[in-house]
Amino acid sequence: MSRWKAASALTVAATAALVLSACSGGGSGSGSTDQNGSSTDVKSMAVGKAENASAGTFKLGDAPAWNGTVTVGIDDTYSAYNNQTPDTNTSYNYYVITTVLAGSDVLDGNNKVLLNNDVLDSWNVTSTNPYTVEYKIKPGVKWSDGAPWNCKDYYLGWLAGSGKVKSFNSASTTGYDLIDSAKCVDDQTFVTTYSQPYIDYKGLFDSAQLLPAHILEAKTGIPDITQLTPTSDPALLKKAGDFWTNEWKGFNKDLMPASGPYMITAFDQNQGAVTLEKNPNWIGAKGGPAKIVVKQFSDTKAMATALQNGEIQVVASTQPDATAADTLKGLAAQGVTYGSAPQLTYEHLDMQYKNPVLKDEAARKAFFQVVNRQEIVDKLLKEVQSDAAPLGSLIYQPGDAGYQDVYADKSGQGAAEAKKTLEADGWTLGADGIYQKNGVRYSVTISHNNNARRDQTVELIQSQAKAAGIEIKNDNDPTFLSGGRVSTGNYDIALFGWSQAPFKSQSQPLYTTGGNQNWQNYSDPKVDDAFKQAVVATDDATATKFYQQADAQIANDYASLPLFATPSMWAFQGIDKVYMQSYNGALWNAGEWAQK
């Protein structure tokens, strides 16, 4: 979303072999490296060639255009041009559309929120009462099909995300639902008026939200989308919402133009490969490779081997794998640069409150007590990122000013403490070694997608829990995230990752009563109130205080257990600089890539 960009549920699908201890760690060849094996100059690559951090602006820097193809490996496949519906919302769509669709903001490799100065002149709060934000769009910005990229696209973004029109099935409405009025003053001026202050406004109208209004108008017969309001003719609203929700999946060249530097020209669903070529109407710098192919590798080790063999030029993996990391670190002699850094993504376990066992707070507490997160991190992550550690927050990352570890005393106390918790609540140990209460055994299933690291995580938890009389079953379902199970709450415990842009208000729909991404059916009035006050705060210090209150109360309820900030792992050759942005992937500045 620049909203947690609708809080992307990571669908990483690597099939690496079980790794329960760190590998020996390969040498990185010539050149100095940091403690993670990254080249020491990788950090400098986090900044765009023409960005102005002090002014808060980003433009693609001038780079030579070159007639070549760069193939980029990622863990899972692109599936939709519209990444904002519950059934399409994954990080792997962002990794492609970040360079295909232009938005108001750009996140650099340091997670700085920058105005996209290639397409916008400004975004300004013009009034605090009522809270009003004005966007000034550069004249002459066009879609790849020649249509203007302008205020209509912003208006459609608001209409779709507002939550006021049910036929727009938006994965998240946070922020957009606070906009009372959205209007186009002219083609280049869009003004939003809020019902309350919203200091995270820079996270709205990002690239994924700004879809082509002119395409929707042409295909639905709606002459002017800006004349459509939430109180318009229901039949027209349904036409618009149904098209937005259903027709921008997969790839159809006629329906899916580009507003960024590259456009999609082909999608091979069977091979999991997307082809990108230069957008002839892009208004910004014209550099970078002529063609980019983004290809799925479900096995991270195979991705590393493909780089070693010259089949691909960039590895961009959200699946930390020790063996693959060791291979990539050892390729410096052939000109490969390796990088790793914490992502704006956290791996976690969600308790399903409708489950007959887990609706019992003591049962949730005992589960938290037996999960040894340090063991999980040590055995599964250290080779990728040597300073990886358990995560202590669901809202903040360790580098954030508001970060406090509110889980250190909630998890990892061991089997003996978990048994005490259960027995004090009336659970008794059965003859089979499993606790039971009122005829219900403490047997629950952890569900996740087809991901070897998650299988390994569950195996570790099974061993930890067994000593406490808790039975854990492993449910490895390749369609768990994409097939609707997680979004309908069809699980006991869900193991997956949320990918989060640096806007804390985007946590609200995950953990508040009735939130549209609160799939675990969790509810606590104290959490609801804390979020409500945080979101309306007019300064960061006040907002932080209330977000911290919400964070601590969720921990006290034993609702969700954060495991770790998931490290990214990337490597490249034949290009001058690549940095895997921790939310949008490696292509955020692909138009600046120069041939090396």
XYZ file of C-alpha atoms in Angstrom:
596
model
C 0.000 0.000 0.000
C 1.640 3.033 -0.842
C -1.394 1.992 1.126
C 0.594 -1.188 1.843
C -0.337 -0.958 -1.718
C -3.370 -2.826 -0.675
C -1.107 -4.855 1.524
C 0.280 -7.284 -0.965
C 0.183 -10.859 0.241
C 3.438 -12.378 -0.939
C 2.992 -15.463 -3.047
C 6.582 -16.625 -3.046
C 6.791 -20.144 -4.378
C 10.380 -21.367 -4.235
C 11.088 -25.088 -3.856
C 14.532 -25.002 -2.303
C 15.761 -28.027 -0.368
C 15.386 -28.180 3.399
C 18.103 -26.112 5.060
C 18.153 -26.438 8.828
C 21.591 -25.011 9.419
C 23.624 -22.291 7.782
C 25.838 -23.295 4.905
C 29.532 -22.725 5.242
C 29.206 -19.436 3.362
C 30.909 -19.019 0.016
C 33.650 -16.540 -0.694
C 32.583 -13.539 -2.685
C 35.588 -13.407 -4.953
C 37.521 -10.222 -5.409
C 36.347 -6.936 -3.967
C 35.216 -6.147 -0.450
C 31.803 -7.148 0.855
C 29.599 -6.302 3.806
C 28.567 -8.791 6.486
C 25.806 -10.213 4.264
C 28.077 -10.855 1.310
C 26.728 -7.804 -0.537
C 29.124 -5.732 -2.579
C 29.952 -2.670 -0.520
C 28.862 -0.372 -3.342
C 25.335 -1.843 -3.442
C 24.070 0.694 -0.908
C 24.913 3.546 -3.268
C 22.709 1.918 -5.898
C 19.620 2.530 -3.741
C 19.441 6.101 -5.026
C 18.157 7.009 -8.483
C 20.577 8.695 -10.858
C 18.541 11.903 -10.985
C 16.546 11.836 -7.778
C 16.605 14.876 -5.519
C 16.062 13.550 -2.008
C 16.277 16.996 -0.398
C 13.508 18.289 -2.663
C 11.592 15.017 -2.327
C 11.434 14.383 -6.061
C 12.319 11.565 -8.438
C 12.885 11.534 -12.180
C 14.439 8.814 -14.271
C 18.024 9.814 -14.956
C 19.493 9.989 -18.423
C 21.162 6.747 -19.414
C 22.169 5.333 -22.789
C 19.425 3.436 -24.556
C 20.669 0.093 -25.774
C 19.280 -2.471 -28.151
C 19.424 -5.485 -25.915
C 17.278 -7.759 -23.759
C 17.618 -8.100 -19.991
C 16.004 -11.177 -18.458
C 15.006 -10.840 -14.809
C 14.218 -13.842 -12.623
C 11.540 -13.575 -9.915
C 9.963 -16.243 -7.704
C 6.393 -16.233 -8.964
C 4.508 -15.089 -12.005
C 2.723 -11.904 -12.967
C -1.041 -12.469 -13.149
C -2.864 -9.159 -13.523
C -2.596 -5.585 -14.797
C -5.036 -4.504 -12.074
C -3.326 -5.531 -8.844
C -5.962 -3.949 -6.615
C -8.559 -6.718 -6.341
C -8.414 -9.318 -3.551
C -7.745 -12.181 -5.958
C -4.901 -10.445 -7.847
C -3.147 -8.493 -5.105
C 0.414 -9.872 -4.962
C 3.893 -8.419 -4.892
C 4.765 -10.163 -8.155
C 2.324 -8.004 -10.077
C 3.940 -4.922 -8.536
C 7.356 -6.153 -9.626
C 6.166 -5.839 -13.254
C 3.747 -2.902 -13.231
C 6.084 -0.647 -11.249
C 7.719 0.306 -14.555
C 4.546 -0.032 -16.678
C 2.111 2.204 -14.776
C 3.038 5.685 -13.570
C 1.865 6.899 -10.171
C 2.164 9.885 -7.886
C 5.034 8.502 -5.843
C 8.249 6.569 -6.310
C 9.963 4.656 -3.506
C 13.730 4.567 -3.902
C 15.929 1.808 -2.504
C 16.104 3.592 0.854
C 12.274 3.610 0.994
C 12.123 7.383 0.635
C 8.708 8.525 -0.582
C 9.375 10.804 -3.547
C 7.126 12.806 -5.878
C 7.165 11.236 -9.347
C 8.403 14.370 -11.086
C 8.303 12.709 -14.500
C 4.491 12.943 -14.473
C 3.583 15.333 -11.615
C 4.618 18.909 -10.918
C 3.374 18.883 -7.328
C 1.193 17.399 -4.590
C 0.290 19.908 -1.934
C -1.952 20.187 1.100
C -3.795 23.392 0.226
C -6.019 23.445 3.305
C -6.040 21.712 6.678
C -9.705 22.506 7.394
C -11.101 20.780 5.498
C -8.022 18.711 4.708
C -7.452 19.220 0.984
C -4.765 17.895 -1.342
C -4.139 19.188 -4.860
C -2.258 17.237 -7.545
C -0.805 19.118 -10.503
C -0.228 16.790 -13.457
C 2.395 17.624 -16.066
C 0.924 18.518 -19.455
C 1.679 16.139 -22.282
C 1.774 12.880 -20.320
C 0.301 10.105 -22.476
C -0.594 6.460 -22.376
C 1.248 4.215 -24.818
C -1.858 4.162 -27.047
C -1.697 7.951 -27.380
C -4.534 8.861 -25.007
C -3.793 11.537 -22.400
C -2.815 10.458 -18.869
C -4.625 13.019 -16.794
C -7.156 13.854 -14.108
C -9.659 11.266 -15.334
C -7.284 8.474 -14.320
C -7.006 9.943 -10.819
C -10.768 10.224 -10.556
C -11.227 6.586 -11.541
C -8.617 5.647 -8.943
C -10.643 7.388 -6.247
C -13.979 5.967 -7.402
C -12.564 2.439 -7.399
C -10.835 2.741 -4.033
C -13.446 4.742 -2.157
C -15.475 1.773 -0.925
C -18.596 3.714 -1.843
C -19.343 1.643 -4.967
C -19.594 -2.040 -4.128
C -19.099 -3.294 -7.689
C -15.500 -2.050 -7.493
C -14.040 -4.979 -5.563
C -11.011 -3.184 -4.156
C -8.567 -5.078 -1.946
C -8.247 -2.042 0.314
C -10.041 1.285 0.640
C -7.811 2.834 3.307
C -7.304 6.552 2.746
C -9.562 6.678 -0.294
C -12.573 6.088 1.937
C -11.754 9.321 3.806
C -12.034 11.442 0.651
C -15.421 13.187 0.731
C -14.942 14.984 -2.543
C -12.775 14.286 -5.586
C -12.939 16.537 -8.601
C -11.110 17.475 -11.760
C -10.665 21.240 -11.838
C -9.174 20.742 -15.304
C -7.295 17.979 -17.104
C -4.102 18.718 -15.151
C -5.570 19.500 -11.697
C -7.084 16.945 -9.338
C -8.358 18.019 -5.913
C -9.309 15.737 -3.030
C -11.091 16.905 0.108
C -11.012 14.651 3.163
C -13.467 14.117 6.005
C -10.519 14.247 8.425
C -6.764 14.880 8.299
C -4.781 12.159 6.527
C -1.017 12.625 6.683
C -0.390 9.472 4.629
C -1.909 11.053 1.511
C 1.367 10.576 -0.404
C 0.688 6.844 -0.369
C -2.490 7.251 -2.416
C -2.786 7.275 -6.200
C 0.291 5.152 -6.697
C 1.012 3.354 -9.951
C -1.234 0.361 -9.239
C -4.239 2.617 -8.561
C -4.012 4.717 -11.722
C -5.559 2.565 -14.428
C -6.669 3.902 -17.856
C -10.023 5.637 -17.515
C -10.282 6.055 -21.285
C -10.234 2.273 -21.775
C -12.988 1.758 -19.208
C -15.066 4.507 -20.830
C -14.675 3.005 -24.298
C -15.548 -0.524 -23.205
C -18.510 0.369 -20.971
C -20.039 3.204 -23.007
C -19.646 5.639 -20.119
C -18.863 8.956 -21.846
C -17.107 10.694 -18.941
C -16.004 8.847 -15.812
C -15.748 12.109 -13.873
C -19.513 12.513 -14.132
C -20.046 9.183 -12.419
C -20.488 9.501 -8.647
C -21.321 6.975 -5.927
C -24.970 8.102 -6.172
C -25.206 7.769 -9.969
C -27.374 5.267 -11.825
C -26.652 1.865 -10.225
C -26.589 0.199 -13.652
C -23.789 2.494 -14.828
C -21.860 2.026 -11.584
C -22.145 -1.736 -11.978
C -20.836 -1.545 -15.559
C -17.840 0.461 -14.440
C -17.139 -1.659 -11.358
C -17.510 -4.965 -13.152
C -15.085 -3.912 -15.875
C -12.532 -2.578 -13.365
C -12.775 -5.722 -11.228
C -12.807 -8.387 -13.928
C -11.350 -7.217 -17.242
C -7.808 -6.213 -16.314
C -6.502 -9.660 -15.412
C -3.741 -11.443 -17.326
C -2.773 -9.471 -20.427
C -4.730 -8.024 -23.329
C -2.740 -5.482 -25.325
C -5.860 -3.608 -26.437
C -7.020 -3.058 -22.855
C -3.724 -2.570 -21.057
C -1.637 0.381 -22.256
C 1.338 1.747 -20.324
C 1.866 5.121 -18.700
C 5.390 4.342 -17.454
C 8.668 3.912 -19.365
C 7.910 0.321 -20.422
C 4.802 -1.414 -21.727
C 3.785 -5.068 -21.654
C 3.904 -6.573 -25.141
C 3.525 -10.281 -24.356
C 2.585 -12.617 -21.517
C 3.212 -16.371 -21.639
C 1.150 -17.700 -18.765
C 2.449 -21.260 -19.178
C 6.074 -20.153 -18.951
C 5.384 -17.426 -16.398
C 7.154 -14.868 -18.605
C 6.224 -11.234 -19.271
C 7.869 -9.199 -22.052
C 8.290 -5.449 -21.644
C 9.346 -3.012 -24.366
C 9.851 0.750 -24.434
C 6.728 2.903 -24.232
C 7.066 5.161 -27.315
C 5.016 7.895 -25.621
C 6.931 7.973 -22.330
C 7.517 11.584 -21.372
C 10.666 11.022 -19.291
C 14.211 9.851 -20.004
C 14.491 7.288 -22.811
C 17.355 5.133 -21.546
C 17.621 1.512 -20.513
C 17.447 -1.773 -22.415
C 15.081 -2.060 -25.361
C 13.446 -5.163 -23.916
C 13.008 -6.700 -20.463
C 11.724 -10.220 -19.915
C 10.500 -10.991 -16.399
C 10.514 -14.749 -15.873
C 9.257 -16.964 -13.075
C 11.608 -19.411 -11.347
C 9.836 -21.432 -8.664
C 13.205 -22.814 -7.504
C 15.557 -20.114 -6.224
C 18.604 -22.338 -6.740
C 17.621 -22.753 -10.383
C 17.418 -18.963 -10.652
C 20.946 -18.647 -9.291
C 22.181 -21.304 -11.730
C 20.489 -19.477 -14.621
C 22.437 -16.331 -13.725
C 25.653 -18.314 -13.456
C 25.051 -19.762 -16.916
C 24.191 -16.408 -18.477
C 20.559 -17.352 -19.173
C 19.358 -14.384 -17.132
C 21.060 -11.146 -16.147
C 19.214 -10.294 -12.919
C 18.116 -12.411 -9.953
C 15.422 -10.579 -7.931
C 14.181 -12.949 -5.245
C 11.947 -12.400 -2.258
C 12.594 -16.032 -1.288
C 15.633 -16.161 0.983
C 17.478 -19.405 0.297
C 20.857 -20.228 1.832
C 22.107 -22.451 -0.982
C 21.190 -19.937 -3.687
C 22.764 -17.092 -1.689
C 25.972 -19.086 -1.339
C 26.064 -19.666 -5.109
C 25.442 -16.006 -5.933
C 28.098 -14.753 -3.525
C 30.638 -16.967 -5.244
C 30.126 -15.455 -8.711
C 31.989 -12.163 -8.217
C 34.872 -13.390 -10.376
C 32.533 -13.564 -13.384
C 31.284 -10.021 -12.768
C 28.234 -10.747 -10.623
C 27.241 -8.285 -7.887
C 25.261 -9.724 -4.949
C 22.967 -7.804 -2.623
C 20.689 -8.544 0.310
C 18.636 -6.296 2.570
C 15.519 -6.467 4.757
C 12.361 -5.906 2.756
C 9.268 -3.965 3.729
C 7.746 -7.405 4.104
C 7.131 -9.418 7.213
C 6.481 -13.114 7.624
C 3.838 -13.851 10.234
C 1.281 -16.301 11.630
C -2.388 -15.236 11.814
C -4.707 -16.943 14.307
C -8.239 -17.639 12.994
C -10.681 -16.476 15.669
C -13.479 -18.679 14.315
C -11.412 -21.770 15.056
C -12.845 -23.635 18.100
C -9.364 -24.005 19.638
C -7.851 -20.634 18.812
C -10.816 -18.552 19.943
C -9.487 -19.439 23.420
C -6.918 -16.799 24.423
C -4.964 -19.265 26.570
C -4.592 -21.565 23.559
C -3.229 -18.717 21.448
C -0.880 -17.660 24.237
C 0.463 -21.198 24.625
C 1.089 -21.423 20.881
C 3.066 -18.169 20.956
C 5.060 -19.440 23.930
C 6.225 -22.594 22.145
C 7.229 -20.910 18.880
C 10.984 -20.296 19.071
C 11.423 -17.596 16.453
C 15.155 -17.294 17.050
C 15.628 -20.925 16.020
C 13.588 -20.313 12.864
C 15.676 -17.269 11.942
C 18.998 -18.937 12.751
C 18.286 -22.038 10.708
C 16.551 -20.497 7.711
C 17.834 -16.948 7.173
C 21.354 -16.386 8.469
C 23.159 -17.383 5.271
C 21.114 -14.884 3.288
C 21.281 -12.047 5.799
C 23.669 -12.634 8.674
C 22.114 -10.015 10.950
C 18.529 -11.265 10.494
C 16.550 -11.338 13.753
C 13.003 -12.032 14.985
C 10.637 -9.144 14.321
C 9.012 -7.454 17.298
C 6.180 -5.520 15.631
C 3.355 -5.899 13.116
C 3.287 -2.196 12.245
C 6.904 -1.039 12.392
C 10.146 -2.295 10.897
C 13.341 -2.283 13.023
C 14.691 0.771 11.198
C 11.570 2.835 11.869
C 11.640 5.562 14.519
C 8.517 4.116 16.175
C 9.772 0.536 16.378
C 9.341 -1.203 19.744
C 9.707 -4.931 20.331
C 6.352 -5.921 21.852
C 6.735 -9.663 21.208
C 9.980 -10.525 23.035
C 8.018 -11.522 26.149
C 5.200 -13.170 24.180
C 7.072 -15.850 22.260
C 9.741 -18.491 22.823
C 9.254 -19.185 26.540
C 9.187 -22.922 25.847
C 7.044 -26.004 26.379
C 6.965 -25.876 30.175
C 5.485 -22.361 30.230
C 2.982 -23.262 27.514
C 1.807 -26.247 29.552
C 1.309 -24.050 32.606
C -0.779 -21.642 30.527
C -2.989 -24.408 29.171
C -3.485 -26.213 32.476
C -4.392 -22.970 34.267
C -7.149 -22.576 31.691
C -8.572 -26.072 32.176
C -6.770 -27.956 29.420
C -5.750 -31.499 30.361
C -3.146 -33.745 28.786
C -4.709 -36.677 26.952
C -3.424 -40.220 26.712
C -2.112 -39.416 23.222
C 0.098 -36.634 24.607
C -2.118 -33.852 23.234
C -4.006 -31.407 25.414
C -7.803 -31.304 25.264
C -10.566 -29.181 26.733
C -14.305 -29.831 26.657
C -13.718 -32.727 24.276
C -11.697 -30.640 21.777
C -8.075 -31.665 21.149
C -5.432 -28.975 20.702
C -4.824 -29.895 17.082
C -4.503 -27.083 14.543
C -3.208 -26.747 11.000
C -0.782 -24.153 9.655
C -1.668 -23.343 6.040
C 0.597 -21.706 3.477
C 1.365 -21.682 -0.234
C 3.795 -23.960 -2.060
C 6.933 -22.641 -0.419
C 9.789 -24.754 0.872
C 10.905 -22.237 3.488
C 7.400 -22.239 4.927
C 7.417 -26.029 4.997
C 10.663 -25.786 6.944
C 9.124 -23.211 9.284
C 6.182 -25.492 10.026
C 8.479 -28.471 10.623
C 10.366 -26.478 13.239
C 7.143 -25.332 14.915
C 5.782 -28.901 14.895
C 8.799 -30.053 16.841
C 8.610 -27.132 19.265
C 4.867 -27.569 19.874
C 4.884 -31.349 20.267
C 6.844 -31.035 23.515
C 4.006 -28.870 24.867
C 1.204 -31.269 23.943
C 0.113 -29.240 20.908
C -0.441 -30.992 17.585
C 0.455 -28.983 14.491
C -0.418 -30.172 11.000
C 1.150 -28.808 7.824
C -1.111 -27.694 4.972
C 0.945 -26.880 1.871
C -1.557 -25.569 -0.673
C -0.149 -23.929 -3.845
C -3.404 -21.976 -4.232
C -3.671 -20.878 -0.604
C -2.948 -17.220 -1.400
C -4.216 -16.992 -4.965
C -7.252 -19.283 -4.763
C -9.264 -17.360 -2.204
C -8.610 -19.459 0.893
C -6.633 -16.878 2.824
C -8.939 -14.005 1.870
C -12.014 -15.960 3.016
C -10.445 -16.989 6.322
C -10.392 -20.676 5.402
C -7.575 -21.725 7.756
C -6.669 -22.354 11.400
C -3.338 -20.535 11.301
C -2.154 -18.725 8.163
C 1.552 -18.425 7.413
C 2.315 -15.755 4.823
C 3.882 -12.342 4.322
C 2.474 -8.849 4.119
C 4.373 -6.442 1.887
C 4.110 -2.949 3.317
C 4.981 0.456 1.924
C 6.047 3.041 4.523
C 2.538 4.261 5.381
C 1.380 2.933 8.732
C -2.300 3.701 8.186
C -2.343 0.795 5.788
C -2.227 -1.618 8.731
C -5.703 -0.495 9.775
C -7.788 -2.803 7.504
C -5.774 -5.819 8.665
C -6.415 -5.547 12.395
C -9.580 -3.517 12.980
C -13.065 -4.927 13.408
C -14.602 -5.584 10.007
C -11.495 -4.416 8.139
C -11.615 -5.612 4.545
C -8.290 -7.439 4.939
C -8.988 -8.693 8.453
C -9.405 -12.258 7.272
C -8.755 -13.758 10.716
C -11.927 -12.184 12.200
C -9.995 -10.463 14.973
C -11.755 -7.748 16.964
C -10.646 -5.563 19.875
C -12.254 -2.138 20.553
C -8.983 -0.881 22.043
C -7.183 -1.617 18.771
C -10.000 -0.060 16.734
C -9.841 3.130 18.787
C -6.039 3.371 18.659
C -6.010 3.056 14.871
C -8.833 5.554 14.534
C -6.900 8.152 16.523
C -3.626 7.379 14.726
C -5.118 7.863 11.282
C -6.680 11.248 12.118
C -3.491 12.555 13.759
C -2.069 15.681 12.181
C 1.551 15.049 13.173
C 3.845 12.031 13.145
C 4.520 12.025 16.890
C 0.834 11.720 17.784
C 0.251 9.121 15.094
C 3.214 7.079 16.331
C 1.888 7.061 19.902
C -1.427 5.558 18.827
C 0.079 3.112 16.328
C 2.321 1.855 19.125
C -0.740 1.404 21.349
C -2.465 -0.636 18.635
C 0.678 -2.699 18.073
C 1.058 -3.517 21.777
C -2.613 -4.432 22.189
C -2.564 -6.807 19.213
C 0.417 -8.495 20.858
C -1.430 -8.687 24.182
C -4.318 -10.422 22.414
C -2.005 -13.030 20.845
C -3.699 -12.420 17.503
C -0.797 -12.514 15.040
C 2.824 -13.488 15.576
C 5.460 -11.712 13.460
C 8.398 -13.960 12.608
C 10.921 -11.808 10.726
C 11.385 -9.092 8.148
C 11.917 -11.155 5.012
C 15.293 -10.472 3.354
C 15.484 -9.833 -0.352
C 18.267 -11.430 -2.337
C 19.389 -10.112 -5.686
C 22.321 -10.335 -8.048
C 23.128 -9.039 -11.513
C 25.698 -8.910 -14.270
C 26.186 -6.886 -17.456
C 24.343 -3.847 -15.971
C 25.899 -0.929 -14.121
C 23.562 -0.848 -11.104
C 20.510 -2.731 -9.875
C 18.921 -2.314 -6.459
C 15.968 -4.445 -5.391
C 13.557 -1.934 -3.919
C 12.081 -3.597 -0.867
C 8.466 -3.085 -1.928
C 8.384 -2.653 -5.713
C 11.186 -4.996 -6.738
C 14.111 -4.462 -9.080
C 12.432 -2.623 -11.990
C 11.607 0.626 -10.160
C 14.393 2.411 -12.104
C 14.946 0.004 -15.008
C 14.906 2.966 -17.409
C 18.250 3.987 -15.850
C 20.001 0.659 -16.356
C 23.113 1.079 -18.476
C 24.937 -1.724 -20.233
C 28.212 -2.634 -18.582
